[in-house]
Tab-separated table of C-alpha atoms and ligand atoms in Angstrom:
chain	number	residue	atom	x	y	z
Y	12	UNK	CA	35.036	7.733	4.494
Y	13	UNK	CA	37.163	5.387	2.379
Y	14	UNK	CA	35.729	1.909	2.145
Y	15	UNK	CA	37.712	-0.965	3.687
Y	16	UNK	CA	38.615	-2.682	0.384
Y	17	UNK	CA	38.567	0.293	-1.998
Y	18	UNK	CA	40.890	-0.327	-4.956
Y	19	UNK	CA	41.434	-4.012	-4.183
Y	20	UNK	CA	40.773	-6.875	-6.590
Y	21	UNK	CA	39.762	-10.269	-5.194
Y	22	UNK	CA	39.030	-13.762	-6.457
Y	23	UNK	CA	36.502	-15.720	-4.356
Y	24	UNK	CA	36.227	-19.437	-5.095
Y	25	UNK	CA	32.833	-20.929	-4.312
Y	26	UNK	CA	31.419	-17.399	-4.558
Y	27	UNK	CA	28.092	-18.483	-6.027
Y	28	UNK	CA	26.542	-19.798	-2.808
Y	29	UNK	CA	26.521	-19.638	0.983
Y	30	UNK	CA	29.630	-18.284	2.706
Y	31	UNK	CA	31.387	-17.437	-0.574
Y	32	UNK	CA	28.417	-15.443	-1.813
Y	33	UNK	CA	28.313	-13.593	1.508
Y	34	UNK	CA	32.008	-12.754	1.077
Y	35	UNK	CA	31.468	-11.544	-2.504
Y	36	UNK	CA	28.623	-9.241	-1.431
Y	37	UNK	CA	30.560	-7.848	1.540
Y	38	UNK	CA	33.716	-7.267	-0.520
Y	39	UNK	CA	31.743	-5.389	-3.185
Y	40	UNK	CA	30.040	-3.309	-0.468
Y	41	UNK	CA	33.522	-2.506	0.866
Y	42	UNK	CA	34.633	-1.179	-2.539
Y	43	UNK	CA	36.465	-4.208	-3.992
Y	44	UNK	CA	36.269	-5.595	-7.508
Y	45	UNK	CA	35.482	-9.299	-7.225
Y	46	UNK	CA	35.754	-12.343	-9.454
Y	47	UNK	CA	33.336	-15.148	-8.565
Y	48	UNK	CA	35.155	-18.403	-9.412
Y	49	UNK	CA	32.740	-21.313	-9.122
Y	50	UNK	CA	31.690	-24.541	-10.745
Y	51	UNK	CA	28.022	-23.417	-10.594
Y	52	UNK	CA	27.305	-21.010	-13.428
Y	53	UNK	CA	24.528	-19.217	-11.482
Y	54	UNK	CA	27.537	-17.088	-10.534
Y	55	UNK	CA	27.206	-15.298	-13.879
Y	56	UNK	CA	23.788	-13.871	-12.953
Y	57	UNK	CA	24.979	-12.989	-9.436
Y	58	UNK	CA	27.911	-11.072	-10.929
Y	59	UNK	CA	25.598	-9.285	-13.404
Y	60	UNK	CA	23.357	-8.148	-10.539
Y	61	UNK	CA	26.397	-6.688	-8.753
Y	62	UNK	CA	27.265	-4.564	-11.811
Y	63	UNK	CA	30.759	-3.451	-12.831
Y	64	UNK	CA	32.279	-4.498	-9.514
Y	65	UNK	CA	31.910	-8.225	-10.178
Y	66	UNK	CA	32.598	-10.804	-12.867
Y	67	UNK	CA	32.157	-14.555	-13.072
Y	68	UNK	CA	34.469	-17.227	-14.383
Y	69	UNK	CA	33.695	-20.944	-14.465
Y	70	UNK	CA	36.274	-22.610	-12.212
Y	71	UNK	CA	36.812	-26.103	-10.876
Y	72	UNK	CA	39.179	-25.821	-7.921
Y	73	UNK	CA	40.129	-29.502	-8.221
Y	74	UNK	CA	41.716	-28.691	-11.595
Y	75	UNK	CA	45.088	-26.912	-11.455
Y	76	UNK	CA	44.727	-25.189	-14.828
Y	77	UNK	CA	41.286	-23.922	-13.872
Y	78	UNK	CA	42.586	-22.310	-10.648
Y	79	UNK	CA	45.450	-20.699	-12.610
Y	80	UNK	CA	42.975	-19.402	-15.216
Y	81	UNK	CA	40.744	-17.814	-12.550
Y	82	UNK	CA	43.681	-15.613	-11.480
Y	83	UNK	CA	44.540	-14.710	-15.099
Y	84	UNK	CA	40.876	-13.853	-15.645
Y	85	UNK	CA	40.907	-11.457	-12.659
Y	86	UNK	CA	44.046	-9.739	-13.946
Y	87	UNK	CA	42.587	-9.436	-17.451
Y	88	UNK	CA	39.262	-8.169	-16.115
Y	89	UNK	CA	40.402	-5.814	-13.355
Y	90	UNK	CA	44.143	-5.285	-13.971
Y	91	UNK	CA	45.646	-6.842	-10.852
Y	92	UNK	CA	45.063	-9.121	-7.840
Y	93	UNK	CA	45.206	-8.193	-4.141
Y	94	UNK	CA	43.167	-10.859	-2.364
Y	95	UNK	CA	42.641	-14.577	-2.947
Y	96	UNK	CA	39.819	-16.305	-1.066
Y	97	UNK	CA	40.051	-20.115	-1.157
Y	98	UNK	CA	36.539	-21.003	-0.078
Y	99	UNK	CA	34.962	-23.515	-2.489
Y	100	UNK	CA	33.998	-26.797	-0.910
Y	101	UNK	CA	31.457	-29.482	-0.200
Y	102	UNK	CA	31.084	-32.263	2.314
Y	103	UNK	CA	33.037	-34.744	0.200
Y	104	UNK	CA	33.247	-38.465	0.824
Y	105	UNK	CA	30.911	-39.571	3.644
Y	106	UNK	CA	32.830	-42.742	4.651
Y	107	UNK	CA	33.811	-43.485	8.225
Y	108	UNK	CA	37.333	-44.673	9.077
Y	109	UNK	CA	36.244	-48.316	9.258
Y	110	UNK	CA	34.625	-48.069	5.831
Y	111	UNK	CA	37.219	-45.723	4.378
Y	112	UNK	CA	37.146	-45.348	0.630
Y	113	UNK	CA	40.681	-44.419	-0.458
Y	114	UNK	CA	39.597	-42.777	-3.730
Y	115	UNK	CA	36.844	-40.830	-1.981
Y	116	UNK	CA	39.370	-39.633	0.590
Y	117	UNK	CA	41.726	-38.457	-2.185
Y	118	UNK	CA	38.902	-36.614	-3.943
Y	119	UNK	CA	37.889	-34.888	-0.704
Y	120	UNK	CA	41.453	-33.792	-0.006
Y	121	UNK	CA	41.755	-32.542	-3.607
Y	122	UNK	CA	38.583	-30.469	-3.214
Y	123	UNK	CA	39.221	-29.029	0.240
Y	124	UNK	CA	43.016	-28.935	0.702
Y	125	UNK	CA	44.886	-29.317	-2.608
Y	126	UNK	CA	42.645	-26.531	-3.986
Y	127	UNK	CA	43.865	-24.266	-1.191
Y	128	UNK	CA	47.489	-25.052	-2.080
Y	129	UNK	CA	46.783	-24.215	-5.747
Y	130	UNK	CA	45.061	-20.973	-4.784
Y	131	UNK	CA	48.173	-20.022	-2.807
Y	132	UNK	CA	50.506	-21.054	-5.641
Y	133	UNK	CA	48.917	-18.980	-8.402
Y	134	UNK	CA	47.837	-15.960	-6.361
Y	135	UNK	CA	51.280	-15.666	-4.731
Y	136	UNK	CA	52.957	-15.870	-8.159
Y	137	UNK	CA	50.715	-13.004	-9.327
Y	138	UNK	CA	51.408	-10.849	-6.240
Y	139	UNK	CA	55.163	-11.362	-6.741
Y	140	UNK	CA	54.952	-10.635	-10.476
Y	141	UNK	CA	53.103	-7.363	-9.925
Y	142	UNK	CA	55.499	-6.466	-7.083
Y	143	UNK	CA	52.747	-5.970	-4.509
Y	144	UNK	CA	51.645	-7.269	-1.155
Y	145	UNK	CA	48.776	-9.739	-1.065
Y	146	UNK	CA	46.332	-11.368	1.317
Y	147	UNK	CA	45.176	-14.966	1.040
Y	148	UNK	CA	42.127	-16.025	3.059
Y	149	UNK	CA	41.127	-19.696	3.223
Y	150	UNK	CA	37.944	-21.195	4.617
Y	151	UNK	CA	38.778	-23.929	7.082
Y	152	UNK	CA	36.199	-25.188	9.553
Y	153	UNK	CA	35.597	-26.042	13.183
Y	154	UNK	CA	36.692	-29.418	11.742
Y	155	UNK	CA	40.135	-27.792	11.220
Y	156	UNK	CA	40.465	-27.603	15.004
Y	157	UNK	CA	38.603	-30.593	16.452
Y	158	UNK	CA	37.517	-34.097	15.519
Y	159	UNK	CA	33.904	-35.170	15.528
Y	160	UNK	CA	32.355	-32.325	13.509
Y	161	UNK	CA	32.305	-34.228	10.241
Y	162	UNK	CA	33.626	-37.281	8.452
Y	163	UNK	CA	37.294	-38.275	8.332
Y	164	UNK	CA	38.026	-36.987	4.809
Y	165	UNK	CA	36.543	-33.572	5.572
Y	166	UNK	CA	38.223	-33.331	8.978
Y	167	UNK	CA	41.646	-34.370	7.667
Y	168	UNK	CA	41.414	-32.004	4.701
Y	169	UNK	CA	40.294	-29.071	6.857
Y	170	UNK	CA	43.160	-29.731	9.304
Y	171	UNK	CA	45.463	-29.627	6.270
Y	172	UNK	CA	44.201	-26.097	5.529
Y	173	UNK	CA	45.712	-25.002	8.861
Y	174	UNK	CA	49.071	-26.528	7.889
Y	175	UNK	CA	48.966	-24.812	4.502
Y	176	UNK	CA	48.219	-21.426	6.003
Y	177	UNK	CA	50.988	-21.685	8.589
Y	178	UNK	CA	53.503	-22.865	5.998
Y	179	UNK	CA	52.421	-20.050	3.697
Y	180	UNK	CA	52.915	-17.486	6.461
Y	181	UNK	CA	56.499	-18.730	6.793
Y	182	UNK	CA	57.327	-19.123	3.080
Y	183	UNK	CA	55.443	-16.168	1.626
Y	184	UNK	CA	55.806	-13.649	4.482
Y	185	UNK	CA	59.154	-12.357	3.148
Y	186	UNK	CA	57.349	-11.492	-0.120
Y	187	UNK	CA	54.807	-9.357	1.754
Y	188	UNK	CA	52.113	-11.990	1.337
Y	189	UNK	CA	49.853	-12.878	4.275
Y	190	UNK	CA	47.847	-16.072	4.635
Y	191	UNK	CA	45.121	-16.711	7.198
Y	192	UNK	CA	42.237	-19.108	7.683
Y	193	UNK	CA	38.738	-18.740	9.030
Y	194	UNK	CA	37.258	-21.688	10.919
Y	195	UNK	CA	33.460	-21.397	10.675
Y	196	UNK	CA	31.252	-23.356	13.056
Y	197	UNK	CA	27.628	-24.073	12.168
Y	198	UNK	CA	26.791	-21.641	9.386
Y	199	UNK	CA	23.385	-21.724	7.731
Y	200	UNK	CA	24.105	-22.259	4.027
Y	201	UNK	CA	22.882	-24.588	1.286
Y	202	UNK	CA	25.794	-26.954	2.136
Y	203	UNK	CA	23.471	-28.257	4.867
Y	204	UNK	CA	20.700	-29.244	2.448
Y	205	UNK	CA	23.256	-30.507	-0.096
Y	206	UNK	CA	24.888	-32.724	2.551
Y	207	UNK	CA	21.584	-34.199	3.742
Y	208	UNK	CA	20.001	-34.549	0.287
Y	209	UNK	CA	17.203	-32.007	0.868
Y	210	UNK	CA	15.967	-30.711	-2.499
Y	211	UNK	CA	16.809	-27.093	-3.445
Y	212	UNK	CA	13.156	-26.001	-3.223
Y	213	UNK	CA	13.043	-26.924	0.496
Y	214	UNK	CA	16.563	-25.691	1.324
Y	215	UNK	CA	15.475	-22.444	3.022
Y	216	UNK	CA	12.804	-24.211	5.079
Y	217	UNK	CA	15.373	-26.829	6.176
Y	218	UNK	CA	17.886	-24.134	7.114
Y	219	UNK	CA	15.274	-22.293	9.214
Y	220	UNK	CA	14.384	-25.559	10.948
Y	221	UNK	CA	18.043	-26.280	11.726
Y	222	UNK	CA	18.636	-22.735	12.971
Y	223	UNK	CA	15.736	-23.011	15.426
Y	224	UNK	CA	16.749	-26.500	16.524
Y	225	UNK	CA	20.523	-25.999	16.908
Y	226	UNK	CA	20.738	-22.352	17.971
Y	227	UNK	CA	19.786	-22.759	21.652
Y	228	UNK	CA	22.585	-25.314	22.268
Y	229	UNK	CA	25.334	-22.982	20.973
Y	230	UNK	CA	27.345	-20.909	23.491
Y	231	UNK	CA	26.155	-17.813	21.599
Y	232	UNK	CA	22.554	-19.134	21.643
Y	233	UNK	CA	22.376	-18.849	17.868
Y	234	UNK	CA	23.781	-20.395	14.725
Y	235	UNK	CA	25.971	-18.449	12.299
Y	236	UNK	CA	25.225	-16.904	8.911
Y	237	UNK	CA	27.399	-16.146	5.874
Y	238	UNK	CA	27.563	-12.467	6.909
Y	239	UNK	CA	29.312	-13.487	10.164
Y	240	UNK	CA	32.095	-15.151	8.171
Y	241	UNK	CA	32.187	-12.423	5.515
Y	242	UNK	CA	32.912	-9.755	8.144
Y	243	UNK	CA	36.048	-11.601	9.277
Y	244	UNK	CA	37.072	-12.273	5.665
Y	245	UNK	CA	36.813	-8.526	4.974
Y	246	UNK	CA	39.060	-7.803	7.962
Y	247	UNK	CA	41.657	-10.375	6.840
Y	248	UNK	CA	41.547	-9.101	3.257
Y	249	UNK	CA	42.012	-5.505	4.354
Y	250	UNK	CA	45.053	-3.560	5.517
Y	251	UNK	CA	43.547	-3.512	9.036
Y	252	UNK	CA	45.083	-6.997	9.458
Y	253	UNK	CA	48.464	-5.977	7.974
Y	254	UNK	CA	50.421	-7.721	10.772
Y	255	UNK	CA	48.231	-10.839	10.949
Y	256	UNK	CA	49.478	-13.954	9.164
Y	257	UNK	CA	49.322	-17.685	9.882
Y	258	UNK	CA	46.230	-17.170	12.043
Y	259	UNK	CA	43.213	-19.450	12.197
Y	260	UNK	CA	40.214	-17.484	13.435
Y	261	UNK	CA	37.190	-19.443	14.669
Y	262	UNK	CA	33.882	-17.877	13.611
Y	263	UNK	CA	31.704	-20.216	15.609
Y	264	UNK	CA	30.065	-18.198	18.388
Y	265	UNK	CA	32.467	-19.875	20.822
Y	266	UNK	CA	31.598	-23.479	19.940
Y	267	UNK	CA	35.194	-24.759	19.649
Y	268	UNK	CA	36.120	-23.007	22.912
Y	269	UNK	CA	33.947	-25.276	25.005
Y	270	UNK	CA	33.832	-29.001	25.541
Y	271	UNK	CA	31.164	-30.476	23.313
Y	272	UNK	CA	28.488	-32.458	25.121
Y	273	UNK	CA	27.370	-31.955	28.674
Y	274	UNK	CA	30.602	-31.947	30.667
Y	275	UNK	CA	29.555	-29.368	33.276
Y	276	UNK	CA	26.116	-30.882	33.810
Y	277	UNK	CA	27.703	-34.367	34.002
Y	278	UNK	CA	29.853	-33.182	36.917
Y	279	UNK	CA	26.877	-31.591	38.656
Y	280	UNK	CA	24.831	-34.760	38.154
Y	281	UNK	CA	27.672	-36.999	39.409
Y	282	UNK	CA	28.246	-34.783	42.482
Y	283	UNK	CA	24.493	-34.962	43.175
Y	284	UNK	CA	24.548	-38.741	42.902
Y	285	UNK	CA	27.589	-38.928	45.212
Y	286	UNK	CA	25.986	-36.694	47.860
Y	287	UNK	CA	22.763	-38.646	47.700
Y	288	UNK	CA	25.015	-41.566	48.576
U	323	NAD	N1	28.245	-24.024	6.263
U	323	NAD	C1	28.969	-24.439	7.267
U	323	NAD	O1	28.464	-24.739	8.352
U	323	NAD	C2	30.479	-24.526	7.118
U	323	NAD	C3	31.219	-24.699	8.283
U	323	NAD	C4	32.594	-24.773	8.190
U	323	NAD	C5	33.215	-24.657	6.954
U	323	NAD	N2	32.471	-24.487	5.827
U	323	NAD	C6	33.207	-24.358	4.573
U	323	NAD	O2	32.828	-23.151	3.946
U	323	NAD	C7	33.043	-23.263	2.541
U	323	NAD	C8	31.788	-22.810	1.813
U	323	NAD	O3	30.712	-23.686	2.152
U	323	NAD	P1	29.191	-23.229	2.203
U	323	NAD	O4	28.648	-23.661	3.500
U	323	NAD	O5	29.061	-21.807	1.795
U	323	NAD	O6	28.584	-24.210	1.100
U	323	NAD	P2	27.755	-23.962	-0.235
U	323	NAD	O7	27.409	-25.305	-0.746
U	323	NAD	O8	26.657	-22.983	0.013
U	323	NAD	O9	28.814	-23.249	-1.181
U	323	NAD	C9	29.943	-23.934	-1.684
U	323	NAD	C10	30.294	-23.350	-3.038
U	323	NAD	O10	31.482	-24.026	-3.521
U	323	NAD	C11	31.268	-24.343	-4.888
U	323	NAD	N3	32.090	-25.492	-5.285
U	323	NAD	C12	31.968	-26.784	-4.884
U	323	NAD	N4	32.880	-27.553	-5.513
U	323	NAD	C13	33.594	-26.726	-6.323
U	323	NAD	C14	34.670	-26.921	-7.222
U	323	NAD	N5	35.210	-28.128	-7.433
U	323	NAD	N6	35.180	-25.845	-7.876
U	323	NAD	C15	34.638	-24.619	-7.681
U	323	NAD	N7	33.604	-24.372	-6.859
U	323	NAD	C16	33.088	-25.417	-6.193
U	323	NAD	C17	29.784	-24.661	-4.978
U	323	NAD	O11	29.325	-24.587	-6.318
U	323	NAD	C18	29.191	-23.577	-4.074
U	323	NAD	O12	28.939	-22.377	-4.781
U	323	NAD	C19	33.433	-24.714	2.279
U	323	NAD	O13	34.845	-24.801	2.174
U	323	NAD	C20	32.950	-25.427	3.523
U	323	NAD	O14	33.667	-26.606	3.778
U	323	NAD	C21	31.109	-24.411	5.891
């Protein structure tokens, strides 16, 4: 049977770790050639382990020239481009609204939203130049859909990803280019340890602890893993989703579909109190 992404060439930003690494591995398993574009050069060894199907290029998604070069690298390495995955990210500035740091906010938006615009700009130019269709997949977040999941810079930037994807569906659709976002919920990746300052050596232990602690309160009774996100990225990258553009798909086990907190039990408790008079 033909593999889902046979013959396709993809660039995955942030492909060295977590969700991006999961996407790289899934895409290669589905027959794609993949460029890992990351600021962490461990990506070179990851690409080597994947053999001829993968290559690494040092990329800083906050730098326009660097994003442009990652696309040129893919074309030089594998001859064309079919899929762009804008996934690189980090927590960014931790300030609250009352303590907002304007420069920190700008840096967070540059990392999480402007990078997605640049990924669209240079991948779309390549698709048009080669006269082909293309699929752009961007990693948003549950914080693209709701407040309260993170800090204001992260939440605002991830909401901006939704705007970018919808605008891209409108502007780039006539060129045969699709753009969609994935909105992951709680996914067990090193971003967790990086955000909370847990040293690399204890990252796995911390992730296991969080998974056990947070899983039972999720609608799905478990947390998510990079493979959960990678499966949806593979679908959006593939021709199976040929008529899907401008979509934002939550990959959160249902978390953004329910009211956070204890709404239902609050009502039950209040009704009990009322009846007890
Ligand atoms: N893990 C979660 O729960 C979760 C939930 C929702 C959204 N996300 C989003 O998923 C994406 C991936 O996060 P993750 O959880 O896999 O984190 P991660 O820390 O495991 O991986 C992020 C990757 O991005 C790279 N990166 C960071 N800054 C970069 C830059 N300037 N240029 C190039 N590469 C850079 C890092 O080196 C790393 O390889 C991010 O956009 C994040 O906001 C994660």
